[in-house]
């Protein structure tokens, strides 16, 4: 059972480039989340989804887009990379929105130069 | 909206000493509360969760936390610290009918030999 899988693990982008961070889960969870982690700032919610075809903005959505065409996959798109998007990105999933915990991927470390 | 505050971005304790990591929450409805641990270059993993059953919750690796509604707190404790406990710890909150999980800024625990 793989859980939540994120690819790539590391990436260096130039300013203005675009990329997609991949996230897939094999637990049949309805809820999926994207967070970014910056030193001393904890985890900030970027986007989340409560099921296929449904997405919503979190605390820091600017500069990002998401889609949820299947239950398993929740890719995060950066259209025009900026240095402020240098961060570690985590994808997470959980079964429902009550008392269940989230399961996290191993993260993607992104540097924009 | 719900939130959590973790007091102390860095905490140092001697090996064998009591570990106490503080978390206070804000929520207008009964919360679900979580403690996660993050080891270097890894994702987050669940230590324990409070889901409105017992107020004293036991987790993995000898950690426990007590939900105190009157103090709006959910502090994490461990009687005797081990070197392997050195990591970053995150408190998080979720509530019924809200799809988000909100994290605190984290506390880095240092264990002194």
PDB file of C-alpha atoms in Angstrom, chain B:
ATOM      1  CA  UNK B   1     -12.479  30.229  11.586  1.00  0.00           C
ATOM      2  CA  UNK B   2     -10.395  27.832  13.593  1.00  0.00           C
ATOM      3  CA  UNK B   3      -6.701  28.263  14.346  1.00  0.00           C
ATOM      4  CA  UNK B   4      -3.908  26.861  16.480  1.00  0.00           C
ATOM      5  CA  UNK B   5      -1.012  28.551  18.229  1.00  0.00           C
ATOM      6  CA  UNK B   6       2.110  26.675  19.200  1.00  0.00           C
ATOM      7  CA  UNK B   7       4.110  28.359  21.918  1.00  0.00           C
ATOM      8  CA  UNK B   8       7.854  28.186  21.322  1.00  0.00           C
ATOM      9  CA  UNK B   9       9.356  27.613  17.905  1.00  0.00           C
ATOM     10  CA  UNK B  10      12.284  25.745  19.525  1.00  0.00           C
ATOM     11  CA  UNK B  11      12.291  23.663  22.685  1.00  0.00           C
ATOM     12  CA  UNK B  12      15.362  21.977  24.156  1.00  0.00           C
ATOM     13  CA  UNK B  13      15.235  19.235  26.783  1.00  0.00           C
ATOM     14  CA  UNK B  14      17.817  16.880  28.195  1.00  0.00           C
ATOM     15  CA  UNK B  15      17.653  13.196  27.368  1.00  0.00           C
ATOM     16  CA  UNK B  16      15.459  11.530  29.991  1.00  0.00           C
ATOM     17  CA  UNK B  17      13.657  14.753  30.907  1.00  0.00           C
ATOM     18  CA  UNK B  18       9.986  15.570  30.470  1.00  0.00           C
ATOM     19  CA  UNK B  19       8.913  16.821  27.070  1.00  0.00           C
ATOM     20  CA  UNK B  20       6.144  19.449  26.998  1.00  0.00           C
ATOM     21  CA  UNK B  21       5.073  21.052  23.726  1.00  0.00           C
ATOM     22  CA  UNK B  22       2.289  23.591  23.939  1.00  0.00           C
ATOM     23  CA  UNK B  23      -0.687  24.026  21.630  1.00  0.00           C
ATOM     24  CA  UNK B  24      -3.691  26.302  22.081  1.00  0.00           C
ATOM     25  CA  UNK B  25      -6.614  26.280  19.707  1.00  0.00           C
ATOM     26  CA  UNK B  26      -9.356  28.658  18.726  1.00  0.00           C
ATOM     27  CA  UNK B  27     -12.672  27.305  17.493  1.00  0.00           C
ATOM     28  CA  UNK B  28     -16.319  28.284  17.838  1.00  0.00           C
ATOM     29  CA  UNK B  29     -17.418  24.652  17.614  1.00  0.00           C
ATOM     30  CA  UNK B  30     -15.991  21.472  19.137  1.00  0.00           C
ATOM     31  CA  UNK B  31     -12.670  20.776  17.452  1.00  0.00           C
ATOM     32  CA  UNK B  32     -10.810  17.720  16.299  1.00  0.00           C
ATOM     33  CA  UNK B  33      -7.146  18.111  17.239  1.00  0.00           C
ATOM     34  CA  UNK B  34      -4.048  16.388  15.930  1.00  0.00           C
ATOM     35  CA  UNK B  35      -0.340  16.223  16.664  1.00  0.00           C
ATOM     36  CA  UNK B  36       2.008  15.345  13.837  1.00  0.00           C
ATOM     37  CA  UNK B  37       5.761  14.739  13.810  1.00  0.00           C
ATOM     38  CA  UNK B  38       8.141  15.510  10.967  1.00  0.00           C
ATOM     39  CA  UNK B  39      11.623  14.040  10.806  1.00  0.00           C
ATOM     40  CA  UNK B  40      14.217  15.712   8.550  1.00  0.00           C
ATOM     41  CA  UNK B  41      13.441  15.491   4.844  1.00  0.00           C
ATOM     42  CA  UNK B  42      10.272  13.518   5.435  1.00  0.00           C
ATOM     43  CA  UNK B  43       6.544  14.081   5.348  1.00  0.00           C
ATOM     44  CA  UNK B  44       4.352  14.423   8.406  1.00  0.00           C
ATOM     45  CA  UNK B  45       3.104  11.424  10.327  1.00  0.00           C
ATOM     46  CA  UNK B  46       0.363  11.295  12.899  1.00  0.00           C
ATOM     47  CA  UNK B  47       1.335  11.033  16.574  1.00  0.00           C
ATOM     48  CA  UNK B  48      -2.148  11.168  18.056  1.00  0.00           C
ATOM     49  CA  UNK B  49      -5.591  12.705  17.648  1.00  0.00           C
ATOM     50  CA  UNK B  50      -8.456  13.947  19.812  1.00  0.00           C
ATOM     51  CA  UNK B  51     -11.908  13.175  18.462  1.00  0.00           C
ATOM     52  CA  UNK B  52     -14.196  14.044  21.415  1.00  0.00           C
ATOM     53  CA  UNK B  53     -13.944  10.689  23.147  1.00  0.00           C
ATOM     54  CA  UNK B  54     -11.389  10.494  25.985  1.00  0.00           C
ATOM     55  CA  UNK B  55      -9.738  13.806  26.874  1.00  0.00           C
ATOM     56  CA  UNK B  56      -6.386  12.106  27.534  1.00  0.00           C
ATOM     57  CA  UNK B  57      -5.105  10.692  24.282  1.00  0.00           C
ATOM     58  CA  UNK B  58      -2.202   8.285  23.958  1.00  0.00           C
ATOM     59  CA  UNK B  59      -0.166   8.136  20.789  1.00  0.00           C
ATOM     60  CA  UNK B  60       2.842   6.456  19.312  1.00  0.00           C
ATOM     61  CA  UNK B  61       6.367   6.531  20.749  1.00  0.00           C
ATOM     62  CA  UNK B  62       5.169   7.205  24.310  1.00  0.00           C
ATOM     63  CA  UNK B  63       3.569  10.580  23.585  1.00  0.00           C
ATOM     64  CA  UNK B  64       0.255  11.681  24.992  1.00  0.00           C
ATOM     65  CA  UNK B  65      -1.863  14.836  24.985  1.00  0.00           C
ATOM     66  CA  UNK B  66      -4.700  16.125  27.099  1.00  0.00           C
ATOM     67  CA  UNK B  67      -7.633  18.105  25.736  1.00  0.00           C
ATOM     68  CA  UNK B  68      -8.622  20.886  28.135  1.00  0.00           C
ATOM     69  CA  UNK B  69     -11.656  22.782  26.933  1.00  0.00           C
ATOM     70  CA  UNK B  70     -11.509  25.373  29.727  1.00  0.00           C
ATOM     71  CA  UNK B  71      -7.961  26.287  28.694  1.00  0.00           C
ATOM     72  CA  UNK B  72      -8.474  25.694  24.942  1.00  0.00           C
ATOM     73  CA  UNK B  73      -5.292  23.651  25.044  1.00  0.00           C
ATOM     74  CA  UNK B  74      -3.980  20.369  23.694  1.00  0.00           C
ATOM     75  CA  UNK B  75      -0.421  20.124  24.996  1.00  0.00           C
ATOM     76  CA  UNK B  76       1.818  17.216  23.992  1.00  0.00           C
ATOM     77  CA  UNK B  77       3.890  15.430  26.634  1.00  0.00           C
ATOM     78  CA  UNK B  78       6.305  12.555  26.998  1.00  0.00           C
ATOM     79  CA  UNK B  79       7.703  11.531  30.408  1.00  0.00           C
ATOM     80  CA  UNK B  80      11.246  10.794  29.257  1.00  0.00           C
ATOM     81  CA  UNK B  81      12.869  12.211  26.139  1.00  0.00           C
ATOM     82  CA  UNK B  82      14.951  10.075  23.802  1.00  0.00           C
ATOM     83  CA  UNK B  83      17.475  11.287  21.273  1.00  0.00           C
ATOM     84  CA  UNK B  84      15.249   9.848  18.565  1.00  0.00           C
ATOM     85  CA  UNK B  85      12.496  12.339  19.531  1.00  0.00           C
ATOM     86  CA  UNK B  86      14.431  15.200  17.945  1.00  0.00           C
ATOM     87  CA  UNK B  87      12.113  16.417  15.187  1.00  0.00           C
ATOM     88  CA  UNK B  88       9.571  19.113  14.369  1.00  0.00           C
ATOM     89  CA  UNK B  89       6.115  18.785  15.866  1.00  0.00           C
ATOM     90  CA  UNK B  90       2.923  20.293  14.484  1.00  0.00           C
ATOM     91  CA  UNK B  91      -0.434  20.808  16.128  1.00  0.00           C
ATOM     92  CA  UNK B  92      -3.454  20.919  13.808  1.00  0.00           C
ATOM     93  CA  UNK B  93      -7.201  21.537  14.084  1.00  0.00           C
ATOM     94  CA  UNK B  94     -10.217  20.531  12.070  1.00  0.00           C
ATOM     95  CA  UNK B  95     -13.935  20.941  12.730  1.00  0.00           C
ATOM     96  CA  UNK B  96     -17.068  19.224  11.538  1.00  0.00           C
ATOM     97  CA  UNK B  97     -18.566  20.699   8.344  1.00  0.00           C
ATOM     98  CA  UNK B  98     -15.311  22.481   7.484  1.00  0.00           C
ATOM     99  CA  UNK B  99     -13.133  20.692   4.994  1.00  0.00           C
ATOM    100  CA  UNK B 100      -9.812  22.250   5.931  1.00  0.00           C
ATOM    101  CA  UNK B 101      -7.088  21.160   8.349  1.00  0.00           C
ATOM    102  CA  UNK B 102      -5.227  24.135   9.826  1.00  0.00           C
ATOM    103  CA  UNK B 103      -1.698  23.704  11.143  1.00  0.00           C
ATOM    104  CA  UNK B 104       0.340  25.624  13.668  1.00  0.00           C
ATOM    105  CA  UNK B 105       3.786  26.969  12.869  1.00  0.00           C
ATOM    106  CA  UNK B 106       5.545  24.025  14.441  1.00  0.00           C
ATOM    107  CA  UNK B 107       7.928  23.463  17.342  1.00  0.00           C
ATOM    108  CA  UNK B 108      11.376  22.043  16.771  1.00  0.00           C
ATOM    109  CA  UNK B 109      12.377  19.748  19.618  1.00  0.00           C
ATOM    110  CA  UNK B 110      16.086  19.452  20.427  1.00  0.00           C
ATOM    111  CA  UNK B 111      17.329  16.703  22.725  1.00  0.00           C
ATOM    112  CA  UNK B 112      20.487  17.446  24.705  1.00  0.00           C
ATOM    113  CA  UNK B 113      22.753  14.522  25.674  1.00  0.00           C
TER     114      UNK B 113
END
